[in-house]
Every structure is written in structure tokens, then in C-alpha cells.
């Protein structure tokens, strides 16, 4: 039931943003829609096809090793796409606020579409390598079942390097980039707001509301909520990776579900999935026009029912 509500929330975000009535630029709308689409896909692949299907249908077509590997590749590919779209959105807001000369060329619908396409393609290609790290957990009647990481994944220097690169690209490097862009954006906003306040006070002799700074404030609140929730919800996953690699452990031995590293890994993955559910609530909490569109969407079926009754 909870998954259905979260699925519906992401679907509602896509519909509302596609209507273009939230007072956001087309560039921002493209990024937010792409993030909502990846969140929706993650709900389908990681939650419905992986978690729910694994609990209620533990032995099914989805558990055959080739299908299990494909699900894993899709999960990681969509997660990478979601993470780097968050970075792309953060960089776009940095360019729009801090680089006025480049803003005209970069912050456009065409550039946003290209960035989204490139990020999505590279995310899928990068994770195709994961096909070679899995082996069947069981073979019954010559049919391979489930996925288990090969033991060589934890001992081979090549696979260790790949694991480091994989986690550096997602989420270590995004952490650094998001914090850097946000810090530079805040610094620019503070400097420009001070200058604008002095200028307006000097010219008008009194403090008046500044529409431009109010617009920037709303933009920065949305940016910080999205990037802040990403950092908080991905932090445990990053700490688990460092713990496993530094202590030279495995993520899961395949038999003991009470291992501390397995519990940490699953908890981090749970928070990672949760990050795909919080954005609709962020939009509703920070964007007044989004809330209005959501209310109108909820009232529409009721108005149809009333008309049919009359």
C-alpha cells in the first residue's frame, strides 16, 4: 500500500510538471521531470520487481540468474542516473545564479535535454560491467537461480579498483560536487543580496521587498532541499562501502542475514530507495503553485463525479 502511494506521488509529479503551470522555467522543469521519471523507474525496478516480488514470489521467473542480473544492472543504472541528474540540476542552478554570462547559453531547454540524455546513456553503459561480477547462488535441475557476487570480486585488484571507481562516481564525487556548487551559490547570493540591499536603500531611502532576491530565495530553498536530502539519505551507503573495503569484508556472505555489514548495506539501500520518494514532498512543501496544481488535480475527479450525479 505504501509503495502504491509513493508510486502515485511520483506519477502525480510528472503529470503536474508536464503541464508547465508551476511557475518554473522550462529548463528547471526538464530536470525535475527527469528526476521524477528516474524515481518512478526506481520504484518499479528496485521496490516492485526486486523487493516486493522477492518477498511474495521468492521463486519465480524473476529469480533466474540472467533475469536477476538484468534487474541488478537496471537498478544500479537508474540509481546512477538519479544521482547525476541531481548533480546536473545543482550545477544548472549554480550557473543560473553565479554565472550570468554563461547562463544564457547553458540554462536552456536544449542544453537540459542534451545533459539528461547523456547522463542517462552513460549511467546505463557504466553498469553493464556488473554482468560479469555475479554467479548463480544455486543450480537446480541445470537452472541457475538468484545472484551472488563472485568471491574474486573481493580479492581481485581489478574488481577492487572497479568497486572504488563505482562508489567514487556514485555517490562520493556527487557529494563533493553538490557541496561545492551549493557553497559557491550561497556565497554568490550573500554577496549579491548585500549589494542589492545597499543599492535599494540608497536609491529609495527605505527597505523594500526585492522580487529578484525573493525569486532566488525560492530557487535556493528548492535546491537545498533536494541536494540536502540526497546527501543525508546516501551517507550510510557511502559509510558501508568504506567499512567493507577498509575492513576487507564482503557485503553479504550469502548465508548469514545477521552480519553487521549485511544489515548496514541493506539499511543504506533502504535509505537510498527512500531518496526516490521524498522529492514529491519537497516540491509540495516548497512550491506554492505546485500545491495549487496538486489541489486542482485532486478536486478534478470529485467535480466530474458531482457533474455526473447532477
mmCIF file with all atom_site columns, N, CA, C and O in Angstrom, residues 219-252:
data_model
loop_
_atom_site.group_PDB
_atom_site.id
_atom_site.type_symbol
_atom_site.label_atom_id
_atom_site.label_alt_id
_atom_site.label_comp_id
_atom_site.label_asym_id
_atom_site.label_entity_id
_atom_site.label_seq_id
_atom_site.pdbx_PDB_ins_code
_atom_site.Cartn_x
_atom_site.Cartn_y
_atom_site.Cartn_z
_atom_site.occupancy
_atom_site.B_iso_or_equiv
_atom_site.pdbx_formal_charge
_atom_site.auth_seq_id
_atom_site.auth_comp_id
_atom_site.auth_asym_id
_atom_site.auth_atom_id
_atom_site.pdbx_PDB_model_num
ATOM 1   N N  . UNK A 1 219 ? 14.217 29.592  -5.294 1.00 0.00 ? 219 UNK A N  1
ATOM 2   C CA . UNK A 1 219 ? 15.016 28.651  -6.074 1.00 0.00 ? 219 UNK A CA 1
ATOM 3   C C  . UNK A 1 219 ? 16.032 27.940  -5.204 1.00 0.00 ? 219 UNK A C  1
ATOM 4   O O  . UNK A 1 219 ? 16.244 26.728  -5.325 1.00 0.00 ? 219 UNK A O  1
ATOM 5   N N  . UNK A 1 220 ? 16.655 28.694  -4.299 1.00 0.00 ? 220 UNK A N  1
ATOM 6   C CA . UNK A 1 220 ? 17.697 28.103  -3.458 1.00 0.00 ? 220 UNK A CA 1
ATOM 7   C C  . UNK A 1 220 ? 17.100 27.180  -2.403 1.00 0.00 ? 220 UNK A C  1
ATOM 8   O O  . UNK A 1 220 ? 17.720 26.178  -2.023 1.00 0.00 ? 220 UNK A O  1
ATOM 9   N N  . UNK A 1 221 ? 15.902 27.471  -1.919 1.00 0.00 ? 221 UNK A N  1
ATOM 10  C CA . UNK A 1 221 ? 15.239 26.577  -0.962 1.00 0.00 ? 221 UNK A CA 1
ATOM 11  C C  . UNK A 1 221 ? 14.953 25.228  -1.617 1.00 0.00 ? 221 UNK A C  1
ATOM 12  O O  . UNK A 1 221 ? 15.210 24.159  -1.035 1.00 0.00 ? 221 UNK A O  1
ATOM 13  N N  . UNK A 1 222 ? 14.442 25.257  -2.843 1.00 0.00 ? 222 UNK A N  1
ATOM 14  C CA . UNK A 1 222 ? 14.188 24.024  -3.584 1.00 0.00 ? 222 UNK A CA 1
ATOM 15  C C  . UNK A 1 222 ? 15.480 23.258  -3.810 1.00 0.00 ? 222 UNK A C  1
ATOM 16  O O  . UNK A 1 222 ? 15.547 22.036  -3.609 1.00 0.00 ? 222 UNK A O  1
ATOM 17  N N  . UNK A 1 223 ? 16.540 23.968  -4.226 1.00 0.00 ? 223 UNK A N  1
ATOM 18  C CA . UNK A 1 223 ? 17.833 23.339  -4.491 1.00 0.00 ? 223 UNK A CA 1
ATOM 19  C C  . UNK A 1 223 ? 18.396 22.677  -3.245 1.00 0.00 ? 223 UNK A C  1
ATOM 20  O O  . UNK A 1 223 ? 18.821 21.514  -3.283 1.00 0.00 ? 223 UNK A O  1
ATOM 21  N N  . UNK A 1 224 ? 18.393 23.397  -2.127 1.00 0.00 ? 224 UNK A N  1
ATOM 22  C CA . UNK A 1 224 ? 18.979 22.865  -0.902 1.00 0.00 ? 224 UNK A CA 1
ATOM 23  C C  . UNK A 1 224 ? 18.182 21.683  -0.346 1.00 0.00 ? 224 UNK A C  1
ATOM 24  O O  . UNK A 1 224 ? 18.769 20.755  0.213  1.00 0.00 ? 224 UNK A O  1
ATOM 25  N N  . UNK A 1 225 ? 16.872 21.726  -0.481 1.00 0.00 ? 225 UNK A N  1
ATOM 26  C CA . UNK A 1 225 ? 16.058 20.601  -0.002 1.00 0.00 ? 225 UNK A CA 1
ATOM 27  C C  . UNK A 1 225 ? 16.354 19.329  -0.792 1.00 0.00 ? 225 UNK A C  1
ATOM 28  O O  . UNK A 1 225 ? 16.502 18.245  -0.221 1.00 0.00 ? 225 UNK A O  1
ATOM 29  N N  . UNK A 1 226 ? 16.476 19.466  -2.114 1.00 0.00 ? 226 UNK A N  1
ATOM 30  C CA . UNK A 1 226 ? 16.740 18.297  -2.963 1.00 0.00 ? 226 UNK A CA 1
ATOM 31  C C  . UNK A 1 226 ? 18.143 17.753  -2.715 1.00 0.00 ? 226 UNK A C  1
ATOM 32  O O  . UNK A 1 226 ? 18.337 16.555  -2.493 1.00 0.00 ? 226 UNK A O  1
ATOM 33  N N  . UNK A 1 227 ? 19.150 18.632  -2.758 1.00 0.00 ? 227 UNK A N  1
ATOM 34  C CA . UNK A 1 227 ? 20.528 18.186  -2.587 1.00 0.00 ? 227 UNK A CA 1
ATOM 35  C C  . UNK A 1 227 ? 20.793 17.745  -1.140 1.00 0.00 ? 227 UNK A C  1
ATOM 36  O O  . UNK A 1 227 ? 21.534 16.788  -0.904 1.00 0.00 ? 227 UNK A O  1
ATOM 37  N N  . UNK A 1 228 ? 20.185 18.432  -0.154 1.00 0.00 ? 228 UNK A N  1
ATOM 38  C CA . UNK A 1 228 ? 20.381 18.053  1.245  1.00 0.00 ? 228 UNK A CA 1
ATOM 39  C C  . UNK A 1 228 ? 19.808 16.685  1.557  1.00 0.00 ? 228 UNK A C  1
ATOM 40  O O  . UNK A 1 228 ? 20.444 15.880  2.255  1.00 0.00 ? 228 UNK A O  1
ATOM 41  N N  . UNK A 1 229 ? 18.612 16.395  1.052  1.00 0.00 ? 229 UNK A N  1
ATOM 42  C CA . UNK A 1 229 ? 18.010 15.075  1.283  1.00 0.00 ? 229 UNK A CA 1
ATOM 43  C C  . UNK A 1 229 ? 18.831 13.982  0.609  1.00 0.00 ? 229 UNK A C  1
ATOM 44  O O  . UNK A 1 229 ? 18.992 12.887  1.152  1.00 0.00 ? 229 UNK A O  1
ATOM 45  N N  . UNK A 1 230 ? 19.394 14.289  -0.566 1.00 0.00 ? 230 UNK A N  1
ATOM 46  C CA . UNK A 1 230 ? 20.248 13.318  -1.262 1.00 0.00 ? 230 UNK A CA 1
ATOM 47  C C  . UNK A 1 230 ? 21.461 12.964  -0.409 1.00 0.00 ? 230 UNK A C  1
ATOM 48  O O  . UNK A 1 230 ? 21.797 11.787  -0.228 1.00 0.00 ? 230 UNK A O  1
ATOM 49  N N  . UNK A 1 231 ? 22.145 13.961  0.132  1.00 0.00 ? 231 UNK A N  1
ATOM 50  C CA . UNK A 1 231 ? 23.349 13.726  0.924  1.00 0.00 ? 231 UNK A CA 1
ATOM 51  C C  . UNK A 1 231 ? 23.026 12.920  2.181  1.00 0.00 ? 231 UNK A C  1
ATOM 52  O O  . UNK A 1 231 ? 23.720 11.952  2.515  1.00 0.00 ? 231 UNK A O  1
ATOM 53  N N  . UNK A 1 232 ? 21.970 13.287  2.884  1.00 0.00 ? 232 UNK A N  1
ATOM 54  C CA . UNK A 1 232 ? 21.605 12.587  4.120  1.00 0.00 ? 232 UNK A CA 1
ATOM 55  C C  . UNK A 1 232 ? 21.234 11.131  3.870  1.00 0.00 ? 232 UNK A C  1
ATOM 56  O O  . UNK A 1 232 ? 21.638 10.233  4.608  1.00 0.00 ? 232 UNK A O  1
ATOM 57  N N  . UNK A 1 233 ? 20.477 10.881  2.798  1.00 0.00 ? 233 UNK A N  1
ATOM 58  C CA . UNK A 1 233 ? 19.964 9.533   2.557  1.00 0.00 ? 233 UNK A CA 1
ATOM 59  C C  . UNK A 1 233 ? 20.985 8.613   1.890  1.00 0.00 ? 233 UNK A C  1
ATOM 60  O O  . UNK A 1 233 ? 20.822 7.391   1.916  1.00 0.00 ? 233 UNK A O  1
ATOM 61  N N  . UNK A 1 234 ? 22.041 9.171   1.293  1.00 0.00 ? 234 UNK A N  1
ATOM 62  C CA . UNK A 1 234 ? 23.086 8.353   0.675  1.00 0.00 ? 234 UNK A CA 1
ATOM 63  C C  . UNK A 1 234 ? 24.303 8.177   1.580  1.00 0.00 ? 234 UNK A C  1
ATOM 64  O O  . UNK A 1 234 ? 25.221 7.428   1.243  1.00 0.00 ? 234 UNK A O  1
ATOM 65  N N  . UNK A 1 235 ? 24.318 8.872   2.720  1.00 0.00 ? 235 UNK A N  1
ATOM 66  C CA . UNK A 1 235 ? 25.508 8.869   3.572  1.00 0.00 ? 235 UNK A CA 1
ATOM 67  C C  . UNK A 1 235 ? 25.810 7.486   4.129  1.00 0.00 ? 235 UNK A C  1
ATOM 68  O O  . UNK A 1 235 ? 26.969 7.049   4.142  1.00 0.00 ? 235 UNK A O  1
ATOM 69  N N  . UNK A 1 236 ? 24.790 6.765   4.605  1.00 0.00 ? 236 UNK A N  1
ATOM 70  C CA . UNK A 1 236 ? 25.014 5.438   5.190  1.00 0.00 ? 236 UNK A CA 1
ATOM 71  C C  . UNK A 1 236 ? 25.562 4.472   4.148  1.00 0.00 ? 236 UNK A C  1
ATOM 72  O O  . UNK A 1 236 ? 26.426 3.634   4.461  1.00 0.00 ? 236 UNK A O  1
ATOM 73  N N  . UNK A 1 237 ? 25.087 4.561   2.924  1.00 0.00 ? 237 UNK A N  1
ATOM 74  C CA . UNK A 1 237 ? 25.584 3.694   1.856  1.00 0.00 ? 237 UNK A CA 1
ATOM 75  C C  . UNK A 1 237 ? 27.078 3.924   1.623  1.00 0.00 ? 237 UNK A C  1
ATOM 76  O O  . UNK A 1 237 ? 27.849 2.977   1.438  1.00 0.00 ? 237 UNK A O  1
ATOM 77  N N  . UNK A 1 238 ? 27.487 5.181   1.649  1.00 0.00 ? 238 UNK A N  1
ATOM 78  C CA . UNK A 1 238 ? 28.903 5.515   1.476  1.00 0.00 ? 238 UNK A CA 1
ATOM 79  C C  . UNK A 1 238 ? 29.729 4.981   2.639  1.00 0.00 ? 238 UNK A C  1
ATOM 80  O O  . UNK A 1 238 ? 30.808 4.396   2.427  1.00 0.00 ? 238 UNK A O  1
ATOM 81  N N  . UNK A 1 239 ? 29.248 5.135   3.859  1.00 0.00 ? 239 UNK A N  1
ATOM 82  C CA . UNK A 1 239 ? 29.973 4.648   5.035  1.00 0.00 ? 239 UNK A CA 1
ATOM 83  C C  . UNK A 1 239 ? 30.087 3.125   5.024  1.00 0.00 ? 239 UNK A C  1
ATOM 84  O O  . UNK A 1 239 ? 31.115 2.562   5.427  1.00 0.00 ? 239 UNK A O  1
ATOM 85  N N  . UNK A 1 240 ? 29.036 2.443   4.558  1.00 0.00 ? 240 UNK A N  1
ATOM 86  C CA . UNK A 1 240 ? 29.069 0.977   4.468  1.00 0.00 ? 240 UNK A CA 1
ATOM 87  C C  . UNK A 1 240 ? 30.129 0.514   3.488  1.00 0.00 ? 240 UNK A C  1
ATOM 88  O O  . UNK A 1 240 ? 30.882 -0.436  3.758  1.00 0.00 ? 240 UNK A O  1
ATOM 89  N N  . UNK A 1 241 ? 30.218 1.174   2.338  1.00 0.00 ? 241 UNK A N  1
ATOM 90  C CA . UNK A 1 241 ? 31.239 0.831   1.336  1.00 0.00 ? 241 UNK A CA 1
ATOM 91  C C  . UNK A 1 241 ? 32.636 0.982   1.929  1.00 0.00 ? 241 UNK A C  1
ATOM 92  O O  . UNK A 1 241 ? 33.490 0.101   1.779  1.00 0.00 ? 241 UNK A O  1
ATOM 93  N N  . UNK A 1 242 ? 32.885 2.104   2.617  1.00 0.00 ? 242 UNK A N  1
ATOM 94  C CA . UNK A 1 242 ? 34.206 2.328   3.217  1.00 0.00 ? 242 UNK A CA 1
ATOM 95  C C  . UNK A 1 242 ? 34.508 1.272   4.276  1.00 0.00 ? 242 UNK A C  1
ATOM 96  O O  . UNK A 1 242 ? 35.635 0.760   4.362  1.00 0.00 ? 242 UNK A O  1
ATOM 97  N N  . UNK A 1 243 ? 33.503 0.920   5.069  1.00 0.00 ? 243 UNK A N  1
ATOM 98  C CA . UNK A 1 243 ? 33.681 -0.095  6.114  1.00 0.00 ? 243 UNK A CA 1
ATOM 99  C C  . UNK A 1 243 ? 34.029 -1.455  5.515  1.00 0.00 ? 243 UNK A C  1
ATOM 100 O O  . UNK A 1 243 ? 34.956 -2.139  5.978  1.00 0.00 ? 243 UNK A O  1
ATOM 101 N N  . UNK A 1 244 ? 33.316 -1.854  4.461  1.00 0.00 ? 244 UNK A N  1
ATOM 102 C CA . UNK A 1 244 ? 33.543 -3.163  3.828  1.00 0.00 ? 244 UNK A CA 1
ATOM 103 C C  . UNK A 1 244 ? 34.926 -3.225  3.196  1.00 0.00 ? 244 UNK A C  1
ATOM 104 O O  . UNK A 1 244 ? 35.657 -4.208  3.355  1.00 0.00 ? 244 UNK A O  1
ATOM 105 N N  . UNK A 1 245 ? 35.317 -2.175  2.492  1.00 0.00 ? 245 UNK A N  1
ATOM 106 C CA . UNK A 1 245 ? 36.590 -2.193  1.783  1.00 0.00 ? 245 UNK A CA 1
ATOM 107 C C  . UNK A 1 245 ? 37.782 -2.048  2.726  1.00 0.00 ? 245 UNK A C  1
ATOM 108 O O  . UNK A 1 245 ? 38.804 -2.717  2.560  1.00 0.00 ? 245 UNK A O  1
ATOM 109 N N  . UNK A 1 246 ? 37.675 -1.179  3.716  1.00 0.00 ? 246 UNK A N  1
ATOM 110 C CA . UNK A 1 246 ? 38.790 -0.970  4.648  1.00 0.00 ? 246 UNK A CA 1
ATOM 111 C C  . UNK A 1 246 ? 38.977 -2.190  5.550  1.00 0.00 ? 246 UNK A C  1
ATOM 112 O O  . UNK A 1 246 ? 40.104 -2.622  5.825  1.00 0.00 ? 246 UNK A O  1
ATOM 113 N N  . UNK A 1 247 ? 37.858 -2.765  6.022  1.00 0.00 ? 247 UNK A N  1
ATOM 114 C CA . UNK A 1 247 ? 37.929 -3.955  6.883  1.00 0.00 ? 247 UNK A CA 1
ATOM 115 C C  . UNK A 1 247 ? 38.111 -5.244  6.096  1.00 0.00 ? 247 UNK A C  1
ATOM 116 O O  . UNK A 1 247 ? 38.241 -6.323  6.691  1.00 0.00 ? 247 UNK A O  1
ATOM 117 N N  . UNK A 1 248 ? 38.091 -5.141  4.766  1.00 0.00 ? 248 UNK A N  1
ATOM 118 C CA . UNK A 1 248 ? 38.266 -6.293  3.873  1.00 0.00 ? 248 UNK A CA 1
ATOM 119 C C  . UNK A 1 248 ? 37.220 -7.369  4.145  1.00 0.00 ? 248 UNK A C  1
ATOM 120 O O  . UNK A 1 248 ? 37.527 -8.550  4.350  1.00 0.00 ? 248 UNK A O  1
ATOM 121 N N  . UNK A 1 249 ? 35.964 -6.953  4.166  1.00 0.00 ? 249 UNK A N  1
ATOM 122 C CA . UNK A 1 249 ? 34.840 -7.859  4.359  1.00 0.00 ? 249 UNK A CA 1
ATOM 123 C C  . UNK A 1 249 ? 34.087 -8.015  3.050  1.00 0.00 ? 249 UNK A C  1
ATOM 124 O O  . UNK A 1 249 ? 34.446 -7.432  2.032  1.00 0.00 ? 249 UNK A O  1
ATOM 125 N N  . UNK A 1 250 ? 33.006 -8.796  3.072  1.00 0.00 ? 250 UNK A N  1
ATOM 126 C CA . UNK A 1 250 ? 32.101 -8.898  1.931  1.00 0.00 ? 250 UNK A CA 1
ATOM 127 C C  . UNK A 1 250 ? 30.789 -8.224  2.307  1.00 0.00 ? 250 UNK A C  1
ATOM 128 O O  . UNK A 1 250 ? 30.459 -8.102  3.491  1.00 0.00 ? 250 UNK A O  1
ATOM 129 N N  . UNK A 1 251 ? 30.043 -7.784  1.291  1.00 0.00 ? 251 UNK A N  1
ATOM 130 C CA . UNK A 1 251 ? 28.755 -7.163  1.576  1.00 0.00 ? 251 UNK A CA 1
ATOM 131 C C  . UNK A 1 251 ? 27.779 -8.183  2.153  1.00 0.00 ? 251 UNK A C  1
ATOM 132 O O  . UNK A 1 251 ? 26.986 -7.877  3.030  1.00 0.00 ? 251 UNK A O  1
ATOM 133 N N  . UNK A 1 252 ? 27.844 -9.415  1.652  1.00 0.00 ? 252 UNK A N  1
ATOM 134 C CA . UNK A 1 252 ? 26.944 -10.472 2.130  1.00 0.00 ? 252 UNK A CA 1
ATOM 135 C C  . UNK A 1 252 ? 27.554 -11.808 1.779  1.00 0.00 ? 252 UNK A C  1
ATOM 136 O O  . UNK A 1 252 ? 27.942 -12.060 0.634  1.00 0.00 ? 252 UNK A O  1
#
